[in-house]
């Protein structure tokens, strides 16, 4: 596959699937301000998904909607982390933080992409994602430091999500090819920034980073998604699948 | 309209009023705006809390029937529009809680009263959204009915309420247009989509008419609330206006309003139409709507499951300020 298309699909699917997960909170958040903030994040991510999938579609002749609503799990290229179910609010916040910490490094690196269509989207998205990281960091800190219960929940969330977090930082052949072409940053170059963010934020949150560096793989190359993705797609794609060809 | 059957705490005639109360009524009659620091009769304050609180709760519970379709929206654009709309409603709730707080009640108190059933929310949100066309119908009819009531309330006597209404009305008219746009796509779409659109209108027509509340021509509560300018128009008057505005829109969509008696009345310059089933309305208000239990459960779960988060946020803020003080 065309490397720009492959990158756009990965970025687009991350934004699409995480945006969807976050939108599942709609109307059910712990406080009203949080309902509003979660909707903001979901909206940013859906907007980014439209841009990335639009680019991916340019390459293979499908629209962003066709890519979002008419592919099956094995054709999705999102990280396993973003497809994980919301769990409690703490797990949602932790998932967001672990993703944002990688996402922001990745987008910063892509701002100087040799491919102008990539750098253009990255420059727009990075401003939004810097804000996402600021917010999710503050929340991880507040909930980690807050009460005994919240601390325990956040530590449990971190441990639960940890095996899903490493995939983003493990280079595969597509990553290598993209870095060689100067389209995206090398995965190794993202690690120092990601680790520094984690140490600073999780430290202030009084949370312990798990020692294991085990990471599940199979999301970004589509070889083995988790079961959760199929259920998400079942819901997200239902109307388009049930009434093919209709315009909405 | 999100405030239904607001019981008034007033009802004094001029002769019964104290000098303060009479001066207060004079200010309202002169079209002045009452601000939080101004003197106000206890009944005015209490009635307003009831009304603004009910309105705020309606915005919050109102997130649920539409939120029900966020994860099933058919395109990325529709999903974004719907999510932004539901987010607006949360924002409306926030402005209104803030307005009510200026009257000396906290948001947490109001929330507890909602969850314990002592405060109400609009009957309309107890109905299910069963197809994508319902999202269109809700924007078109429910936001449409809300606007009928809220546009005049921009001129209500209580300053913070009036200002909240001004902000809210701008967004509500967007919502209505977006809802109508969905209905257009559906009504001009495939056979199945047309069926969804008609079915949505069939189910939402009478509940929308109920939003205005039963006839209040004889109601003492309404009379007092109108004297205080916290209610501007009569329920029947607004319902008529809504029907007159909506019937041509339904015709434009090629949909049939589910009322055998609907007929243009040249003499009154408006439609004659059937009343909704008021027994159903009262039952729904008492909590017997098809989704009432579900709506309350969703709000209670959100509150209960969020307790640890709110506690942690408070604890962290306290620790932070203690640390800051210790450092100084
Ligand atoms: Fe609203
Ligand atoms: Fe509304
Ligand atoms: Fe609205």
Coordinates of C-alpha atoms and ligand atoms in Angstrom, one line a residue:
Chain A
X1 CA 0.0 0.0 0.0
X2 CA 1.0 3.6 -0.6
X3 CA 2.9 4.8 2.5
X4 CA 0.9 8.0 2.8
X5 CA -2.3 6.1 2.6
X6 CA -1.1 3.6 5.2
X7 CA -0.1 6.4 7.6
X8 CA -3.3 8.3 7.1
X9 CA -5.3 5.1 7.7
X10 CA -3.5 4.5 11.0
X11 CA -3.9 8.0 12.2
X12 CA -7.5 8.2 11.0
X13 CA -8.5 4.9 12.6
X14 CA -6.9 5.9 16.0
X15 CA -8.9 9.2 15.9
X16 CA -12.1 7.5 14.7
X17 CA -12.1 4.7 17.3
X18 CA -11.0 6.7 20.3
X19 CA -13.4 9.5 19.3
X20 CA -16.1 6.9 19.2
X21 CA -15.1 5.5 22.6
X22 CA -15.1 8.9 24.2
X23 CA -18.5 9.7 22.7
X24 CA -19.9 6.7 24.5
X25 CA -19.8 8.9 27.6
X26 CA -22.3 11.4 26.2
X27 CA -24.7 12.2 29.0
X28 CA -23.2 9.9 31.5
X29 CA -20.1 11.7 32.9
X30 CA -19.4 12.3 36.6
X31 CA -20.0 16.0 36.3
X32 CA -21.6 18.3 33.8
X33 CA -18.4 20.1 32.9
X34 CA -16.9 16.7 32.1
X35 CA -19.8 15.8 29.8
X36 CA -18.9 19.0 27.9
X37 CA -15.2 18.4 27.9
X38 CA -15.5 14.8 26.8
X39 CA -17.7 15.9 23.9
X40 CA -15.0 18.4 22.9
X41 CA -12.4 15.8 22.8
X42 CA -14.6 13.4 20.9
X43 CA -15.4 16.2 18.4
X44 CA -11.7 17.0 17.9
X45 CA -11.0 13.4 17.2
X46 CA -13.9 12.9 14.9
X47 CA -12.8 16.0 13.0
X48 CA -9.2 14.6 12.8
X49 CA -10.6 11.2 11.6
X50 CA -12.4 13.0 8.8
X51 CA -9.2 14.6 7.7
X52 CA -7.0 11.6 7.9
X53 CA -9.5 9.2 6.4
X54 CA -10.2 11.8 3.7
X55 CA -6.5 11.6 2.8
X56 CA -6.4 7.8 3.0
X57 CA -9.5 7.7 0.7
X58 CA -7.8 10.0 -1.8
X59 CA -5.2 7.4 -2.2
X60 CA -7.6 4.4 -2.7
X61 CA -10.7 6.1 -4.1
X62 CA -13.0 5.7 -1.1
X63 CA -14.7 8.4 1.0
X64 CA -13.9 8.9 4.7
X65 CA -17.4 7.6 5.5
X66 CA -16.9 4.5 3.4
X67 CA -13.7 3.8 5.2
X68 CA -15.3 4.4 8.6
X69 CA -18.5 2.5 8.1
X70 CA -17.9 -0.1 5.5
X71 CA -14.6 -1.9 6.6
X72 CA -14.5 -4.9 8.8
X73 CA -12.1 -5.3 11.8
X74 CA -9.2 -6.8 9.9
X75 CA -9.0 -3.7 7.7
X76 CA -8.8 -1.3 10.6
X77 CA -5.3 0.0 11.6
X78 CA -5.9 1.6 15.0
X79 CA -3.8 0.9 18.0
X80 CA -5.2 -1.8 20.3
X81 CA -5.1 0.8 23.1
X82 CA -7.8 3.0 21.6
X83 CA -10.3 0.2 21.0
X84 CA -10.2 -0.9 24.7
X85 CA -13.6 -0.4 26.3
X86 CA -14.1 2.7 28.5
X87 CA -14.3 0.9 31.9
X88 CA -14.8 3.4 34.7
X89 CA -14.0 7.0 34.3
X90 CA -10.5 6.5 35.6
X91 CA -9.7 4.0 32.9
X92 CA -11.1 6.3 30.3
X93 CA -8.8 9.1 31.6
X94 CA -5.8 6.9 31.7
X95 CA -6.3 5.5 28.2
X96 CA -6.6 9.1 27.0
X97 CA -3.4 10.1 28.7
X98 CA -1.4 7.2 27.5
X99 CA -2.6 7.8 23.9
X100 CA -2.2 11.6 24.1
X101 CA 1.4 11.3 25.3
X102 CA 2.2 9.3 22.2
X103 CA -0.1 11.2 19.9
X104 CA 1.4 14.6 20.6
X105 CA 4.9 13.3 19.9
X106 CA 3.8 11.7 16.7
X107 CA 2.0 14.8 15.4
X108 CA 4.9 17.1 16.4
X109 CA 7.2 14.8 14.4
X110 CA 4.8 14.9 11.4
X111 CA 4.6 18.7 11.3
X112 CA 7.8 18.6 9.4
X113 CA 6.8 15.7 7.1
X114 CA 8.2 15.5 3.6
X115 CA 4.6 15.0 2.5
X116 CA 2.7 18.3 2.6
X117 CA -0.7 16.7 2.9
X118 CA 0.5 15.0 6.1
X119 CA 2.2 18.0 7.6
X120 CA -0.9 20.1 7.0
X121 CA -3.2 17.8 8.9
X122 CA -0.6 17.3 11.7
X123 CA -0.2 21.0 12.2
X124 CA -3.9 21.5 12.7
X125 CA -4.3 18.4 14.9
X126 CA -1.3 19.0 17.1
X127 CA -2.8 22.1 18.6
X128 CA -5.9 20.2 19.7
X129 CA -3.9 17.3 20.9
X130 CA -1.6 19.4 23.0
X131 CA -4.7 20.6 24.8
X132 CA -5.9 17.0 25.2
X133 CA -2.7 16.0 26.8
X134 CA -2.7 19.0 29.1
X135 CA -6.2 18.0 30.2
X136 CA -5.7 14.3 30.6
X137 CA -2.4 14.9 32.5
X138 CA -4.1 17.2 34.9
X139 CA -6.9 14.6 35.4
X140 CA -4.5 11.7 35.9
X141 CA -2.6 13.8 38.5
X142 CA -5.8 14.9 40.3
X143 CA -7.3 11.4 40.4
X144 CA -4.0 9.7 41.3
X145 CA -3.4 12.1 44.1
X146 CA -7.0 12.6 45.2
X147 CA -8.3 10.0 47.6
X148 CA -7.3 6.5 48.6
X149 CA -10.1 5.1 46.4
X150 CA -9.2 7.3 43.4
X151 CA -5.5 6.4 43.7
X152 CA -6.3 2.7 43.8
X153 CA -8.6 3.0 40.7
X154 CA -6.0 4.9 38.8
X155 CA -3.2 2.5 39.6
X156 CA -5.5 -0.4 38.5
X157 CA -6.3 1.5 35.3
X158 CA -2.7 2.0 34.6
X159 CA -1.9 -1.7 35.1
X160 CA -4.9 -2.8 33.1
X161 CA -4.0 -0.6 30.1
X162 CA -0.2 -1.0 30.3
X163 CA 0.1 -4.1 28.0
X164 CA -2.0 -2.2 25.4
X165 CA 0.1 1.0 25.6
X166 CA 3.4 -0.3 24.2
X167 CA 2.3 -1.1 20.7
X168 CA 2.5 2.5 19.6
X169 CA 6.2 2.6 20.5
X170 CA 7.2 -0.7 18.8
X171 CA 8.2 0.0 15.2
X172 CA 7.0 -2.3 12.4
X173 CA 8.0 -2.3 8.7
X174 CA 5.4 0.3 7.8
X175 CA 6.8 2.7 10.5
X176 CA 10.3 2.1 9.3
X177 CA 9.4 2.8 5.7
X178 CA 7.5 6.0 6.7
X179 CA 10.5 7.2 8.7
X180 CA 12.9 6.4 5.8
X181 CA 10.8 8.4 3.4
X182 CA 10.7 11.3 5.9
X183 CA 6.9 11.2 6.0
X184 CA 6.7 10.4 9.7
X185 CA 9.1 10.5 12.6
X186 CA 11.0 7.3 13.5
X187 CA 9.3 5.5 16.3
X188 CA 12.5 5.3 18.4
X189 CA 12.6 9.1 18.3
X190 CA 9.2 9.3 20.0
X191 CA 10.1 7.2 23.0
X192 CA 12.2 9.8 25.0
X193 CA 9.4 12.4 24.9
X194 CA 6.7 9.8 25.7
X195 CA 8.7 8.4 28.6
X196 CA 9.4 11.9 30.0
X197 CA 5.8 12.8 29.9
X198 CA 4.8 9.5 31.7
X199 CA 7.5 9.9 34.4
X200 CA 6.5 13.5 35.1
X201 CA 2.8 13.0 35.1
X202 CA 2.5 9.6 36.7
X203 CA 5.1 10.7 39.3
X204 CA 3.1 13.7 40.3
X205 CA 0.0 11.5 40.4
X206 CA 1.9 9.3 42.9
X207 CA 1.3 6.3 40.6
X208 CA 3.8 3.5 39.9
X209 CA 4.8 2.7 36.3
X210 CA 4.6 -1.0 35.8
X211 CA 8.0 -2.6 35.2
X212 CA 7.0 -5.0 32.5
X213 CA 7.6 -3.9 29.0
X214 CA 5.4 -6.6 27.5
X215 CA 3.1 -5.2 24.8
X216 CA 0.3 -6.8 22.8
X217 CA 0.6 -6.3 19.1
X218 CA -1.7 -6.6 16.1
X219 CA -3.8 -3.3 16.0
X220 CA -1.8 -1.0 13.8
X221 CA -1.0 -3.8 11.3
X222 CA -4.5 -5.3 11.6
X223 CA -3.2 -8.8 12.2
X224 CA -5.0 -9.4 15.5
X225 CA -7.4 -6.8 16.9
X226 CA -9.0 -7.3 20.3
X227 CA -12.6 -8.6 20.5
X228 CA -13.8 -5.2 21.6
X229 CA -13.3 -3.6 18.2
X230 CA -15.9 -5.9 16.5
X231 CA -18.5 -4.9 19.0
X232 CA -17.7 -1.2 18.6
X233 CA -18.0 -1.6 14.8
X234 CA -21.3 -3.5 15.1
X235 CA -22.8 -0.5 16.7
X236 CA -21.1 2.3 14.8
X237 CA -21.7 0.8 11.3
X238 CA -25.1 -0.6 11.9
X239 CA -27.2 1.9 10.0
X240 CA -24.9 2.0 7.0
X241 CA -24.9 -1.8 6.9
X242 CA -28.6 -2.3 7.4
X243 CA -29.6 0.2 4.8
X244 CA -26.9 0.1 2.1
X245 CA -26.9 2.9 -0.4
X246 CA -29.1 5.3 1.6
X247 CA -28.1 8.9 2.0
X248 CA -28.2 10.3 5.5
Chain B
X1 CA -41.1 24.0 26.5
X2 CA -39.1 22.6 29.3
X3 CA -41.0 24.1 32.2
X4 CA -44.4 22.5 32.6
X5 CA -47.1 23.3 35.1
X6 CA -45.0 25.4 37.4
X7 CA -46.8 25.9 40.6
X8 CA -46.7 29.5 41.7
X9 CA -45.9 30.5 45.3
X10 CA -47.6 33.9 45.0
X11 CA -51.1 34.9 44.2
X12 CA -51.6 38.1 46.2
X13 CA -53.8 40.9 45.1
X14 CA -52.6 44.5 45.1
X15 CA -54.4 45.2 48.3
X16 CA -52.8 42.3 50.1
X17 CA -49.3 43.2 49.1
X18 CA -46.8 44.8 51.5
X19 CA -45.3 48.1 50.3
X20 CA -42.1 46.2 49.3
X21 CA -44.1 43.7 47.3
X22 CA -46.1 46.5 45.6
X23 CA -42.9 48.3 44.7
X24 CA -41.5 45.1 43.3
X25 CA -44.6 44.5 41.2
X26 CA -44.3 48.1 39.9
X27 CA -40.8 47.5 38.8
X28 CA -41.9 44.4 36.9
X29 CA -44.8 46.2 35.4
X30 CA -42.5 48.9 34.2
X31 CA -40.5 46.3 32.4
X32 CA -37.5 46.5 34.7
X33 CA -35.1 43.6 35.2
X34 CA -34.7 42.0 38.6
X35 CA -31.1 41.2 39.6
X36 CA -29.9 38.7 42.3
X37 CA -29.0 41.4 44.8
X38 CA -32.4 43.1 44.5
X39 CA -35.1 42.5 47.0
X40 CA -37.7 40.0 45.8
X41 CA -40.7 38.2 47.4
X42 CA -40.0 34.8 48.7
X43 CA -42.7 33.3 46.4
X44 CA -41.0 34.8 43.3
X45 CA -37.7 33.4 44.3
X46 CA -39.1 29.9 45.1
X47 CA -41.2 29.8 41.9
X48 CA -38.2 30.8 39.8
X49 CA -36.0 28.1 41.4
X50 CA -38.7 25.6 40.5
X51 CA -39.0 26.8 36.9
X52 CA -35.3 27.4 36.1
X53 CA -34.4 24.1 37.9
X54 CA -37.0 22.2 35.9
X55 CA -35.7 23.8 32.7
X56 CA -32.0 22.9 33.6
X57 CA -32.9 19.3 34.5
X58 CA -34.7 19.1 31.1
X59 CA -31.6 20.1 29.3
X60 CA -29.6 17.5 31.2
X61 CA -32.0 14.6 30.9
X62 CA -32.6 15.7 27.4
X63 CA -29.1 14.6 26.5
X64 CA -30.1 11.0 26.9
X65 CA -32.7 10.4 24.2
X66 CA -30.3 12.0 21.6
X67 CA -27.2 10.6 23.2
X68 CA -28.8 7.2 22.5
X69 CA -27.9 7.7 18.8
X70 CA -24.5 9.2 19.0
X71 CA -22.7 5.9 18.7
X72 CA -25.0 4.9 15.8
X73 CA -25.0 8.1 13.8
X74 CA -24.8 7.1 10.1
X75 CA -22.0 9.4 8.9
X76 CA -19.0 11.2 10.5
X77 CA -20.6 14.5 9.9
X78 CA -23.9 13.5 11.4
X79 CA -22.1 12.1 14.4
X80 CA -20.2 15.4 14.9
X81 CA -23.3 17.5 14.5
X82 CA -25.3 15.4 17.0
X83 CA -22.5 15.3 19.5
X84 CA -22.1 19.0 19.3
X85 CA -25.9 19.4 19.7
X86 CA -26.0 17.3 22.8
X87 CA -23.0 19.2 24.1
X88 CA -24.9 22.4 23.6
X89 CA -27.7 21.0 25.7
X90 CA -25.3 20.2 28.5
X91 CA -24.1 23.8 28.2
X92 CA -27.7 25.0 28.5
X93 CA -28.0 23.0 31.6
X94 CA -24.9 24.7 33.0
X95 CA -26.1 28.2 32.2
X96 CA -29.4 27.5 33.8
X97 CA -28.0 25.9 36.9
X98 CA -25.8 29.0 37.3
X99 CA -28.8 31.2 36.9
X100 CA -30.7 29.3 39.6
X101 CA -27.7 29.4 41.9
X102 CA -28.0 33.2 42.0
X103 CA -31.3 32.6 43.8
X104 CA -29.6 30.7 46.6
X105 CA -29.7 27.1 45.8
X106 CA -26.7 25.0 44.8
X107 CA -26.4 22.8 41.7
X108 CA -25.8 19.8 43.9
X109 CA -29.0 20.5 45.8
X110 CA -31.0 20.7 42.6
X111 CA -29.4 17.5 41.3
X112 CA -30.4 15.7 44.5
X113 CA -33.9 16.9 44.1
X114 CA -34.0 15.7 40.6
X115 CA -32.7 12.3 41.5
X116 CA -35.1 11.9 44.4
X117 CA -38.0 12.9 42.2
X118 CA -38.8 16.1 44.0
X119 CA -37.9 18.2 41.0
X120 CA -39.3 17.4 37.5
X121 CA -38.1 17.6 34.0
X122 CA -40.0 18.0 30.7
X123 CA -42.3 15.1 29.9
X124 CA -41.0 14.9 26.4
X125 CA -37.7 13.2 27.4
X126 CA -39.4 10.2 28.7
X127 CA -40.2 9.0 25.2
X128 CA -37.8 6.7 23.3
X129 CA -35.7 7.5 20.2
X130 CA -36.1 4.4 18.1
X131 CA -34.7 5.2 14.7
X132 CA -32.4 7.8 13.2
X133 CA -35.4 9.8 12.0
X134 CA -36.2 10.3 15.7
X135 CA -33.1 12.4 15.9
X136 CA -34.5 14.6 13.1
X137 CA -37.9 14.7 14.8
X138 CA -36.5 15.7 18.1
X139 CA -34.5 18.6 16.6
X140 CA -37.4 19.7 14.4
X141 CA -40.3 19.3 16.9
X142 CA -38.8 19.2 20.4
X143 CA -36.3 22.0 19.9
X144 CA -38.9 23.7 17.8
X145 CA -41.5 23.6 20.7
X146 CA -38.8 24.7 23.1
X147 CA -38.0 27.8 21.0
X148 CA -41.7 28.8 21.0
X149 CA -41.5 29.2 24.7
X150 CA -37.9 30.3 25.1
X151 CA -37.9 33.2 22.7
X152 CA -40.4 35.2 24.7
X153 CA -38.6 34.2 27.9
X154 CA -35.6 36.2 26.7
X155 CA -37.7 39.1 28.1
X156 CA -38.4 37.5 31.4
X157 CA -38.1 39.7 34.5
X158 CA -35.2 37.9 36.2
X159 CA -31.9 39.1 34.7
X160 CA -29.8 36.0 34.9
X161 CA -32.6 33.8 33.5
X162 CA -33.2 36.2 30.7
X163 CA -29.5 36.3 29.8
X164 CA -29.3 32.5 29.9
X165 CA -32.3 32.4 27.5
X166 CA -30.7 34.8 25.1
X167 CA -27.6 32.6 24.8
X168 CA -29.7 29.4 24.6
X169 CA -32.1 30.6 21.9
X170 CA -29.3 31.2 19.4
X171 CA -28.2 27.6 19.7
X172 CA -31.8 26.2 19.7
X173 CA -32.6 27.6 16.4
X174 CA -29.6 25.8 14.9
X175 CA -30.8 22.6 16.5
X176 CA -34.1 23.0 14.9
X177 CA -32.7 23.6 11.5
X178 CA -30.3 20.6 11.8
X179 CA -33.2 18.4 12.9
X180 CA -35.3 19.5 9.9
X181 CA -32.4 18.8 7.6
X182 CA -32.3 15.2 8.8
X183 CA -36.0 14.9 8.3
X184 CA -35.6 16.2 4.7
X185 CA -33.0 13.6 3.9
X186 CA -35.1 10.9 5.4
X187 CA -38.4 12.1 3.8
X188 CA -36.8 12.3 0.4
X189 CA -34.7 9.1 0.9
X190 CA -35.4 5.4 0.4
X191 CA -38.7 3.7 1.2
X192 CA -37.3 2.6 4.5
X193 CA -36.1 6.1 5.4
X194 CA -39.5 7.6 4.5
X195 CA -41.1 5.0 6.7
X196 CA -38.8 6.0 9.6
X197 CA -39.6 9.6 9.1
X198 CA -43.4 9.1 9.2
X199 CA -43.1 6.8 12.1
X200 CA -41.0 9.4 14.0
X201 CA -43.6 12.1 13.3
X202 CA -46.4 9.7 14.4
X203 CA -44.7 9.0 17.7
X204 CA -43.5 12.6 18.5
X205 CA -46.4 14.7 17.4
X206 CA -48.6 14.4 20.5
X207 CA -45.8 14.3 23.0
X208 CA -44.6 17.6 21.4
X209 CA -48.0 19.2 21.8
X210 CA -47.9 18.1 25.4
X211 CA -44.7 20.0 25.9
X212 CA -46.8 23.2 26.2
X213 CA -48.7 21.8 29.1
X214 CA -52.5 21.5 29.5
X215 CA -54.7 24.6 28.9
X216 CA -53.9 27.1 31.6
X217 CA -56.6 29.7 30.6
X218 CA -58.1 29.3 34.1
X219 CA -54.9 28.6 36.1
X220 CA -54.1 30.9 39.1
X221 CA -50.5 29.7 39.0
X222 CA -50.2 30.9 35.4
X223 CA -51.8 34.2 36.1
X224 CA -49.3 34.9 39.0
X225 CA -46.4 33.8 36.9
X226 CA -47.4 36.0 34.1
X227 CA -47.8 38.9 36.5
X228 CA -44.2 38.3 37.5
X229 CA -43.2 37.9 33.9
X230 CA -41.6 34.5 34.4
X231 CA -44.3 33.1 32.1
X232 CA -45.0 35.2 29.0
X233 CA -47.7 33.4 27.0
X234 CA -50.5 31.1 27.6
X235 CA -50.0 27.4 26.9
X236 CA -52.8 27.2 24.3
X237 CA -51.6 30.2 22.5
X238 CA -48.1 28.7 22.1
X239 CA -49.5 25.3 21.2
X240 CA -51.5 27.0 18.4
X241 CA -48.5 28.9 17.2
X242 CA -46.5 25.7 17.1
X243 CA -49.1 23.7 15.2
X244 CA -49.5 26.6 12.7
X245 CA -45.8 26.7 12.1
X246 CA -45.2 22.9 12.0
X247 CA -48.1 21.7 9.8
X248 CA -46.8 23.4 6.6
X249 CA -43.3 22.0 7.3
X250 CA -44.7 18.5 7.6
X251 CA -46.5 19.1 4.3
X252 CA -43.3 20.3 2.7
X253 CA -41.7 17.0 3.9
X254 CA -44.5 15.0 2.4
X255 CA -45.4 13.6 5.8
X256 CA -48.8 13.2 7.4
X257 CA -49.6 14.8 10.7
X258 CA -51.3 12.0 12.7
X259 CA -54.5 13.9 13.4
X260 CA -57.8 13.1 11.5
X261 CA -59.3 16.4 12.7
X262 CA -56.5 18.7 11.6
X263 CA -58.1 21.4 9.5
X264 CA -57.3 24.9 8.5
X265 CA -59.8 27.3 10.1
X266 CA -60.0 30.4 7.9
X267 CA -61.9 32.4 10.6
X268 CA -59.3 32.1 13.3
X269 CA -56.4 32.0 10.8
X270 CA -55.0 28.9 12.3
X271 CA -55.4 25.1 12.4
X272 CA -58.0 23.2 14.3
X273 CA -56.4 20.2 15.8
X274 CA -56.9 17.4 18.3
X275 CA -55.7 17.7 21.9
X276 CA -53.1 15.2 23.1
X277 CA -54.1 12.6 25.6
X278 CA -53.8 14.6 28.9
X279 CA -54.1 11.4 31.0
X280 CA -51.0 10.1 29.4
X281 CA -49.3 13.5 30.0
X282 CA -50.1 13.4 33.8
X283 CA -49.0 9.8 34.0
X284 CA -45.7 10.6 32.3
X285 CA -45.1 13.6 34.6
X286 CA -45.6 11.2 37.5
X287 CA -42.9 8.9 36.1
X288 CA -44.8 6.5 34.0
X289 CA -43.4 7.5 30.6
X290 CA -42.0 4.7 28.4
X291 CA -38.4 5.6 29.2
X292 CA -38.9 7.4 32.6
X293 CA -37.3 4.7 34.7
X294 CA -34.5 4.4 32.3
X295 CA -33.8 8.1 32.2
X296 CA -33.7 8.4 36.0
X297 CA -31.6 5.3 36.3
X298 CA -29.1 6.8 33.8
X299 CA -28.9 10.0 35.7
X300 CA -28.6 8.3 39.1
X301 CA -25.9 5.9 37.8
X302 CA -23.9 8.8 36.4
X303 CA -24.1 10.6 39.7
X304 CA -23.3 7.5 41.9
X305 CA -20.6 6.2 39.6
X306 CA -19.1 9.7 39.5
X307 CA -19.0 10.2 43.2
X308 CA -15.4 9.0 43.6
X309 CA -14.3 11.3 40.8
X310 CA -15.9 14.3 42.3
X311 CA -14.5 13.4 45.8
X312 CA -11.0 13.0 44.3
X313 CA -11.2 16.3 42.5
X314 CA -12.2 18.1 45.7
X315 CA -9.5 16.3 47.7
X316 CA -6.8 17.1 45.2
X317 CA -7.8 20.7 45.0
X318 CA -7.7 20.9 48.8
X319 CA -4.3 19.2 49.0
X320 CA -3.0 21.5 46.3
X321 CA -4.0 24.7 48.0
X322 CA -2.7 23.4 51.4
X323 CA 0.6 22.6 49.8
X324 CA 0.6 26.1 48.2
X325 CA -0.1 27.7 51.6
X326 CA 2.6 25.6 53.3
X327 CA 5.1 26.8 50.7
X328 CA 4.3 30.5 51.2
Ligands
LIG1 FE1 -31.3 23.3 25.1
LIG2 FE1 -33.4 21.3 23.9
LIG3 FE1 -31.6 22.2 21.7

